[in-house]
PDB file of C-alpha atoms in Angstrom:
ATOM      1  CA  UNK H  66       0.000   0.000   0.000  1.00  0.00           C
ATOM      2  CA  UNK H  67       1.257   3.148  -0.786  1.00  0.00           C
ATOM      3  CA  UNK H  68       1.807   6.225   1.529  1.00  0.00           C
ATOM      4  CA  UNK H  69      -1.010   8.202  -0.998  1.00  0.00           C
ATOM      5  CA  UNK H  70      -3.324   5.820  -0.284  1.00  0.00           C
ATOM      6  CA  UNK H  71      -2.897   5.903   3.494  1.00  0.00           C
ATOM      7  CA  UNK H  72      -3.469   9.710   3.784  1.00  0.00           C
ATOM      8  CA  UNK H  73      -6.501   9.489   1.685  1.00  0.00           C
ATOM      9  CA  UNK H  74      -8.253   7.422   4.426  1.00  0.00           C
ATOM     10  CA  UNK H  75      -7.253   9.195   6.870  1.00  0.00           C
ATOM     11  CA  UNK H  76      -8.927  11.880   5.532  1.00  0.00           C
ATOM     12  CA  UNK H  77     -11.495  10.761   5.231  1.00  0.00           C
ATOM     13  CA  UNK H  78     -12.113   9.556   7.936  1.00  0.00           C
ATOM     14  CA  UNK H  79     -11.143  12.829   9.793  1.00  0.00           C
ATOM     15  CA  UNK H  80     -13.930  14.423   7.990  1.00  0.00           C
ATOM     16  CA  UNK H  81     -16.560  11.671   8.668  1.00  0.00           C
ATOM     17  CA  UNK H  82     -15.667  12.133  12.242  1.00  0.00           C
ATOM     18  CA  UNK H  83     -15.549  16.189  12.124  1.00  0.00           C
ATOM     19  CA  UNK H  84     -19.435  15.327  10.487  1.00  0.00           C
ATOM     20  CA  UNK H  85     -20.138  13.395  13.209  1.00  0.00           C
ATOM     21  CA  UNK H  86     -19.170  15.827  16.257  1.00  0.00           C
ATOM     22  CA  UNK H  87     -20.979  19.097  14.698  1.00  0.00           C
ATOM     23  CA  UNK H  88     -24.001  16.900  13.538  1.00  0.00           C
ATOM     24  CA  UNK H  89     -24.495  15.705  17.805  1.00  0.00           C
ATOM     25  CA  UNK H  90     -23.377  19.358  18.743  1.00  0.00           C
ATOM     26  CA  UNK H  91     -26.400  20.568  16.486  1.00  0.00           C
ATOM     27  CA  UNK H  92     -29.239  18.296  17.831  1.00  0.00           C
ATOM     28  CA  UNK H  93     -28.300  19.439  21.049  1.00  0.00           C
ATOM     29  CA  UNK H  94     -28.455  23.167  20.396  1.00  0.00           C
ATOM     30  CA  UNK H  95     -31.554  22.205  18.612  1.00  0.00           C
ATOM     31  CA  UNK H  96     -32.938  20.257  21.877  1.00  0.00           C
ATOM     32  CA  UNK H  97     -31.491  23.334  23.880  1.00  0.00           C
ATOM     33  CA  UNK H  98     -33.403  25.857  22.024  1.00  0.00           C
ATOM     34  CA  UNK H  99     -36.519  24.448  21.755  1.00  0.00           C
ATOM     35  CA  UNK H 100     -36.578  23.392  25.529  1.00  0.00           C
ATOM     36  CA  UNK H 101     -37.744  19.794  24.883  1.00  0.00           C
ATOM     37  CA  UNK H 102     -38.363  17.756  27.947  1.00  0.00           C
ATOM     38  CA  UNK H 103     -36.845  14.441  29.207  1.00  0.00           C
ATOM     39  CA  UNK H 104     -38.376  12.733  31.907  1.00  0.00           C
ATOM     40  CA  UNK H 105     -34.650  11.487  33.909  1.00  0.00           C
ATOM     41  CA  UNK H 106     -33.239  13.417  36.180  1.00  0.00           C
ATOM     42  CA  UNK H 107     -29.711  14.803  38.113  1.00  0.00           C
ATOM     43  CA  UNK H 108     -28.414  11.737  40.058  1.00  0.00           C
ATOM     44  CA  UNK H 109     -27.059  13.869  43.209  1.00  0.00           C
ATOM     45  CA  UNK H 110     -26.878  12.598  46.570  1.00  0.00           C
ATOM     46  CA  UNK H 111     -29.360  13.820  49.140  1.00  0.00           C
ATOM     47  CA  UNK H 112     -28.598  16.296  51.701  1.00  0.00           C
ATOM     48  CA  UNK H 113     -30.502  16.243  54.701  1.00  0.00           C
ATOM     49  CA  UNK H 114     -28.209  15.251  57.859  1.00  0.00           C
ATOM     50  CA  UNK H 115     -25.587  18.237  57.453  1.00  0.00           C
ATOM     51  CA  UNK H 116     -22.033  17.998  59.738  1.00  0.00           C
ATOM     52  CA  UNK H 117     -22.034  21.584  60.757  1.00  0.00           C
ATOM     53  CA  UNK H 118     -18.638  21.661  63.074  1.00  0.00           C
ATOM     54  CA  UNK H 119     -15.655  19.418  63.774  1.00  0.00           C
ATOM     55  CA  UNK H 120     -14.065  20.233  67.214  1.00  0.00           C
ATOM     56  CA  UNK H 121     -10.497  19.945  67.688  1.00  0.00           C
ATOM     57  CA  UNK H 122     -10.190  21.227  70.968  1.00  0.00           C
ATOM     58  CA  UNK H 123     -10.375  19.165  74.248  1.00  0.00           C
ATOM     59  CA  UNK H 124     -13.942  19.770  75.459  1.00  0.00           C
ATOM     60  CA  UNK H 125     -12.573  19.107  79.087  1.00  0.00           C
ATOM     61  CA  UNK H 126      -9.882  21.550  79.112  1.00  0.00           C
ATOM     62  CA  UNK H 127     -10.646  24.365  76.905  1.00  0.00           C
ATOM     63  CA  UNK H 128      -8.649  26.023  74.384  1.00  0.00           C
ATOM     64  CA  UNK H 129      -6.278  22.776  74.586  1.00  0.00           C
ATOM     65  CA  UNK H 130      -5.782  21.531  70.818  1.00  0.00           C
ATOM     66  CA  UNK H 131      -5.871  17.977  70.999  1.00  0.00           C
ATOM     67  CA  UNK H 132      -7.640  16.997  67.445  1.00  0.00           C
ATOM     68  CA  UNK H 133     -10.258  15.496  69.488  1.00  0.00           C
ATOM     69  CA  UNK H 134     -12.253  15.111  66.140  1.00  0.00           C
ATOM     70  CA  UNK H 135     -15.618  15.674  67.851  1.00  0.00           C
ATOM     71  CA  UNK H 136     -18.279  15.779  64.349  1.00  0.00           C
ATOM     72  CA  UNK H 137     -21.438  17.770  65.057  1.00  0.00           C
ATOM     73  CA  UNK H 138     -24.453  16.453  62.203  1.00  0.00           C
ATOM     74  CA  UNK H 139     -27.390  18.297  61.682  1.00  0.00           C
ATOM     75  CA  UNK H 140     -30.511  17.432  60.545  1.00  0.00           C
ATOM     76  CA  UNK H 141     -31.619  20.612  58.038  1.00  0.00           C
ATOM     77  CA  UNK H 142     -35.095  21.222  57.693  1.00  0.00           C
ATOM     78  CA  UNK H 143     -34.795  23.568  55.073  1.00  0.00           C
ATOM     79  CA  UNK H 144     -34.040  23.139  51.532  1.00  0.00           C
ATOM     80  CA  UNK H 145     -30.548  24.892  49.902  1.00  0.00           C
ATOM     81  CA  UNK H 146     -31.841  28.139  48.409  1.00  0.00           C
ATOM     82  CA  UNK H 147     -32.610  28.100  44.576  1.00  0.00           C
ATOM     83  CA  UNK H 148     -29.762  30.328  43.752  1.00  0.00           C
ATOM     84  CA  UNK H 149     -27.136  27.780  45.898  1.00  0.00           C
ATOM     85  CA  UNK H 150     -24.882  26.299  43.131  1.00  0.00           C
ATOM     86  CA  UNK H 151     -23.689  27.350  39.550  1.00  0.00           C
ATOM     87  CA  UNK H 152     -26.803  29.027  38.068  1.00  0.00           C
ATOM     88  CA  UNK H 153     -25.983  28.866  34.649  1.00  0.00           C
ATOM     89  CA  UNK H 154     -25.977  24.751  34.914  1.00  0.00           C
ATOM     90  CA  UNK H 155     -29.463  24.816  36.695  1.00  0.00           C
ATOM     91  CA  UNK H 156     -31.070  27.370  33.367  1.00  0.00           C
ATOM     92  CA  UNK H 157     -29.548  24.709  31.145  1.00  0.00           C
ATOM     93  CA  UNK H 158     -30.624  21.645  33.281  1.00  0.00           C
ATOM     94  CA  UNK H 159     -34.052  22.913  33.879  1.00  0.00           C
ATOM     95  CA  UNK H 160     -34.662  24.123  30.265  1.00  0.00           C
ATOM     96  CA  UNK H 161     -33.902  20.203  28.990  1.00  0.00           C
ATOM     97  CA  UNK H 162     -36.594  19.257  31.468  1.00  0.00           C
ATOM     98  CA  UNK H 163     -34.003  17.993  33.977  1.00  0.00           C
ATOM     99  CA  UNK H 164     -35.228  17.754  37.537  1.00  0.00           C
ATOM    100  CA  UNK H 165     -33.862  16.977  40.740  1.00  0.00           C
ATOM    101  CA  UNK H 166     -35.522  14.930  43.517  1.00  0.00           C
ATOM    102  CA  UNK H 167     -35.859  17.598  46.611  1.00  0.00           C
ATOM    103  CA  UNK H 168     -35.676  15.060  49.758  1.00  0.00           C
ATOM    104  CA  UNK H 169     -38.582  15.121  52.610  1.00  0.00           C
ATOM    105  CA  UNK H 170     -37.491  17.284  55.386  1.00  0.00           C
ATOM    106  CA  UNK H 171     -40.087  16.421  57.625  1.00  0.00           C
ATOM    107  CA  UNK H 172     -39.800  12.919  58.370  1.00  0.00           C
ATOM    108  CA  UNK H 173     -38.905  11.467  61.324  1.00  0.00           C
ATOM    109  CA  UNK H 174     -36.099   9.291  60.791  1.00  0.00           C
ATOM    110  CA  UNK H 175     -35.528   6.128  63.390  1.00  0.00           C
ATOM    111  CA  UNK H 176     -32.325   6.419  64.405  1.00  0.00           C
ATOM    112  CA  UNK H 177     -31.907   2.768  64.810  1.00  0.00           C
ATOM    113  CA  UNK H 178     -32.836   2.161  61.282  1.00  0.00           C
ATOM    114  CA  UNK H 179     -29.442   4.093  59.926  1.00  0.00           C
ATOM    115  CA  UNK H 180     -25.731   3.923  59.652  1.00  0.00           C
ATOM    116  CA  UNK H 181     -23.020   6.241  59.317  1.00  0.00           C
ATOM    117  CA  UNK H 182     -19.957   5.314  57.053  1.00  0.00           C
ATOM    118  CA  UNK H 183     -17.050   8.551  57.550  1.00  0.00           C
ATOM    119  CA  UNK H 184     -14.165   9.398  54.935  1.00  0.00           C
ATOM    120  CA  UNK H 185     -11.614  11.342  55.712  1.00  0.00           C
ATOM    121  CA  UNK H 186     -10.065  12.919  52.231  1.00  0.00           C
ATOM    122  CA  UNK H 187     -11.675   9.818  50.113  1.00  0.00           C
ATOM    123  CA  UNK H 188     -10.160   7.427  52.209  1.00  0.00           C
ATOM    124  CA  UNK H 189     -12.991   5.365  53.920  1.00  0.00           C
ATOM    125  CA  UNK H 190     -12.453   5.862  58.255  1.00  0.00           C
ATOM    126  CA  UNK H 191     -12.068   3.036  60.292  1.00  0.00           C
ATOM    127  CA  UNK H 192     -14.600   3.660  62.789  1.00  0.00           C
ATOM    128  CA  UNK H 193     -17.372   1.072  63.253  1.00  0.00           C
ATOM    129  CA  UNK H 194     -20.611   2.726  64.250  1.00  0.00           C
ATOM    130  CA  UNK H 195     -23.766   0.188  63.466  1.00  0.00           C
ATOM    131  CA  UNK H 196     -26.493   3.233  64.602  1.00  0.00           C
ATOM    132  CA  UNK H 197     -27.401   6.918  64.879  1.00  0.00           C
ATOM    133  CA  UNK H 198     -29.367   5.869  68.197  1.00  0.00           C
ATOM    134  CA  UNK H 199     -26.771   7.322  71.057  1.00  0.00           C
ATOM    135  CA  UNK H 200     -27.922   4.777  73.485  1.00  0.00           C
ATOM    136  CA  UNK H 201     -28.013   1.613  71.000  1.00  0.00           C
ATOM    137  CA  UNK H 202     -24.607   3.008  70.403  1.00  0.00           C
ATOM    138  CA  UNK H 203     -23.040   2.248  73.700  1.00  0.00           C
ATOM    139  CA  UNK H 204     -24.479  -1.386  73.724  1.00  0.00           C
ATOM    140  CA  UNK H 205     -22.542  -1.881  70.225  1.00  0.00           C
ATOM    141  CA  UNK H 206     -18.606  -2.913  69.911  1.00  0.00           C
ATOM    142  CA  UNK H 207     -17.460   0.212  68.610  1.00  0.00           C
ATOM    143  CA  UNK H 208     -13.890   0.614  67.395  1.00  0.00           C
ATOM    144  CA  UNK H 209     -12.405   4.653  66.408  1.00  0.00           C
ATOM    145  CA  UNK H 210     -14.889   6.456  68.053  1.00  0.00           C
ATOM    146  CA  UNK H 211     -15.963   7.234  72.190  1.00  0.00           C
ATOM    147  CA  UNK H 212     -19.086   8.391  72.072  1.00  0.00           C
ATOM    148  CA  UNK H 213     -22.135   9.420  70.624  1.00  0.00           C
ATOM    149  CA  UNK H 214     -25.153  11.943  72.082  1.00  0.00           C
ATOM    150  CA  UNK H 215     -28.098  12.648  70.570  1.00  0.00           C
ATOM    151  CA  UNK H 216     -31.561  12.444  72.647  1.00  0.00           C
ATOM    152  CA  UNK H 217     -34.367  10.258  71.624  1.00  0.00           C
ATOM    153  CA  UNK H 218     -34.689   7.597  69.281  1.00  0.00           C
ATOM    154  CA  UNK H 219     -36.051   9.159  66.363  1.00  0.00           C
ATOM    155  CA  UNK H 220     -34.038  11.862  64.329  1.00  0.00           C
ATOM    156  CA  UNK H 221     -36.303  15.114  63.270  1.00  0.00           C
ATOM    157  CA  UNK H 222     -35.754  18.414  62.027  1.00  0.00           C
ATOM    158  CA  UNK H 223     -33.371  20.306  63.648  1.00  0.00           C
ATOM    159  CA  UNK H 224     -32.109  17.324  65.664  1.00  0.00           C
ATOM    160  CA  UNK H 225     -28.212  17.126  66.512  1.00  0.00           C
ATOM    161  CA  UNK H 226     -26.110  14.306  67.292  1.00  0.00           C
ATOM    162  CA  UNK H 227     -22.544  14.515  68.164  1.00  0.00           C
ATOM    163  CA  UNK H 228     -20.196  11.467  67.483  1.00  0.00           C
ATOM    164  CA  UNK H 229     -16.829  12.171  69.455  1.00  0.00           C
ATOM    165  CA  UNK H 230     -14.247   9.672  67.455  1.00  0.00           C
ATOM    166  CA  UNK H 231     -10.760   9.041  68.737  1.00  0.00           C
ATOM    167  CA  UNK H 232      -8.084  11.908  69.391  1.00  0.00           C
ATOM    168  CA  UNK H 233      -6.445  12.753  65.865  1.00  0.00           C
ATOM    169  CA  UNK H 234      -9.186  11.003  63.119  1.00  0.00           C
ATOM    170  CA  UNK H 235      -9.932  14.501  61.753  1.00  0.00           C
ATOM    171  CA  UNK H 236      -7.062  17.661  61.511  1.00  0.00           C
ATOM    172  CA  UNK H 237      -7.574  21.088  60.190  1.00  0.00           C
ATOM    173  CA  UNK H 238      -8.312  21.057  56.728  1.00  0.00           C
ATOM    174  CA  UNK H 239      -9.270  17.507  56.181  1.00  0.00           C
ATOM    175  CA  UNK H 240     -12.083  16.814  54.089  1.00  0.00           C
ATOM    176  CA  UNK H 241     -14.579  14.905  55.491  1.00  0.00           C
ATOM    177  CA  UNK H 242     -17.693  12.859  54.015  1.00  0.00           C
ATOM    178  CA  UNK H 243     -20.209  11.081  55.761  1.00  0.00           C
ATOM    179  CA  UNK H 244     -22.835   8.892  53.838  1.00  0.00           C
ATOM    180  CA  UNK H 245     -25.914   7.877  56.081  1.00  0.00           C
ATOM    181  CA  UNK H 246     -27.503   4.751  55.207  1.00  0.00           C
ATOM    182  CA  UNK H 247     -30.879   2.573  56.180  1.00  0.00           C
ATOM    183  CA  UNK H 248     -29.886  -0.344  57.981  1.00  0.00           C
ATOM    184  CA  UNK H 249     -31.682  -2.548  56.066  1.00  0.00           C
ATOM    185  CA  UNK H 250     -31.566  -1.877  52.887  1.00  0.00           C
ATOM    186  CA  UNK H 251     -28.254   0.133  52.404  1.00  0.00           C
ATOM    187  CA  UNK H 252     -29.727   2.817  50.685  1.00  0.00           C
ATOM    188  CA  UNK H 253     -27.693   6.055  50.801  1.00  0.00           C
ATOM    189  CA  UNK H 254     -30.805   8.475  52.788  1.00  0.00           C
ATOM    190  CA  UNK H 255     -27.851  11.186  53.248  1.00  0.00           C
ATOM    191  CA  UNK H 256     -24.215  12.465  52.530  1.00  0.00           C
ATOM    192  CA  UNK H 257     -22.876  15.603  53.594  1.00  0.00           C
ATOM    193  CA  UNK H 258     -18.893  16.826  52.879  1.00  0.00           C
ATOM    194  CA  UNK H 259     -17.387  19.187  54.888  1.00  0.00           C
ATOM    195  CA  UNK H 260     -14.011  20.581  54.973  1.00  0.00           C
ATOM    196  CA  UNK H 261     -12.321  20.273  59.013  1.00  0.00           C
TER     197      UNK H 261
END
């Protein structure tokens, strides 16, 4: 085969591709335009139990840093604002007919019935905690952690719970996930991030 014949495939196939890429990039500007509507919609991980502070200090001597990692969650009653986020993403979302799922903020959740799972910058925290329920929580064999408060045993708006792992788990500037799951099912009900 000759070198000739080599560059006249490629191309041609250069332009076949170049066809290809402004044909898609047209239906979409078309779509765009005329606002047609999909029925899918964002995949993003609900937001409901927020961590809202992670102590360093010793709560027994104050003003003493001793990373004592205490994590303060949150559960938010209100929904983010509808300006929170990049705007311009939301117009184009919403004009393709892309919605998002807004979770119920007035359930009661049974803190028994859910699980915490902690990652400190991606890496998954070795801290076994089988229950948001503070007093189920000292019956369990917990490892990385020294104590949990939180009254009552079911979780509702504007609830707190404080889960006080061991000495050094978090430092400044780590950033911190939790994912809060149902017991039973393993279905992810929250996650929260939240720089130390």
């Amino acid at each position: 085969m000759s070198s000739g014949t080599v560059e006249a495939t490629s191309h041609l196939i250069g332009e076949l591709i170049l066809c290809a890429v402004v044909m898609t990039a047209a239906v979409l500007l078309i779509i765009y335009c005329l606002g047609f509507s999909f029925s899918f919609s964002i995949s993003e991980d609900p937001c409901i139990f927020e961590i809202i502070d992670i102590a360093h200090v010793d709560d027994e001597k104050p003003y003493t840093m001793n990373y004592d990692s205490r994590v303060s969650l949150w559960y938010n009653p209100r929904p983010p604002p509808e300006d929170a986020g990049d705007a311009a993403m939301k117009e184009f979302w919403k004009r393709l007919g892309v919605h998002t799922t807004e979770p119920d903020r007035t359930r009661y959740y049974v803190k028994n019935d859910m699980y915490p799972t902690f990652f400190k910058n991606g890496q998954k925290v070795e801290a076994r905690i089988l229950t948001m329920e503070a007093h189920e929580f000292i019956q369990t064999h917990h490892t990385g952690t020294q104590y949990m408060t939180g009254t009552g045993s079911q979780w509702c708006p504007n609830g707190r719970i404080i889960i006080d792992f061991a000495n050094g788990t978090f430092r400044p500037g780590d950033v911190v996930r939790v994912e809060i799951r149902d017991t039973r099912t393993g279905a992810l009900i929250s996650a929260d991030t939240y720089t130390a």
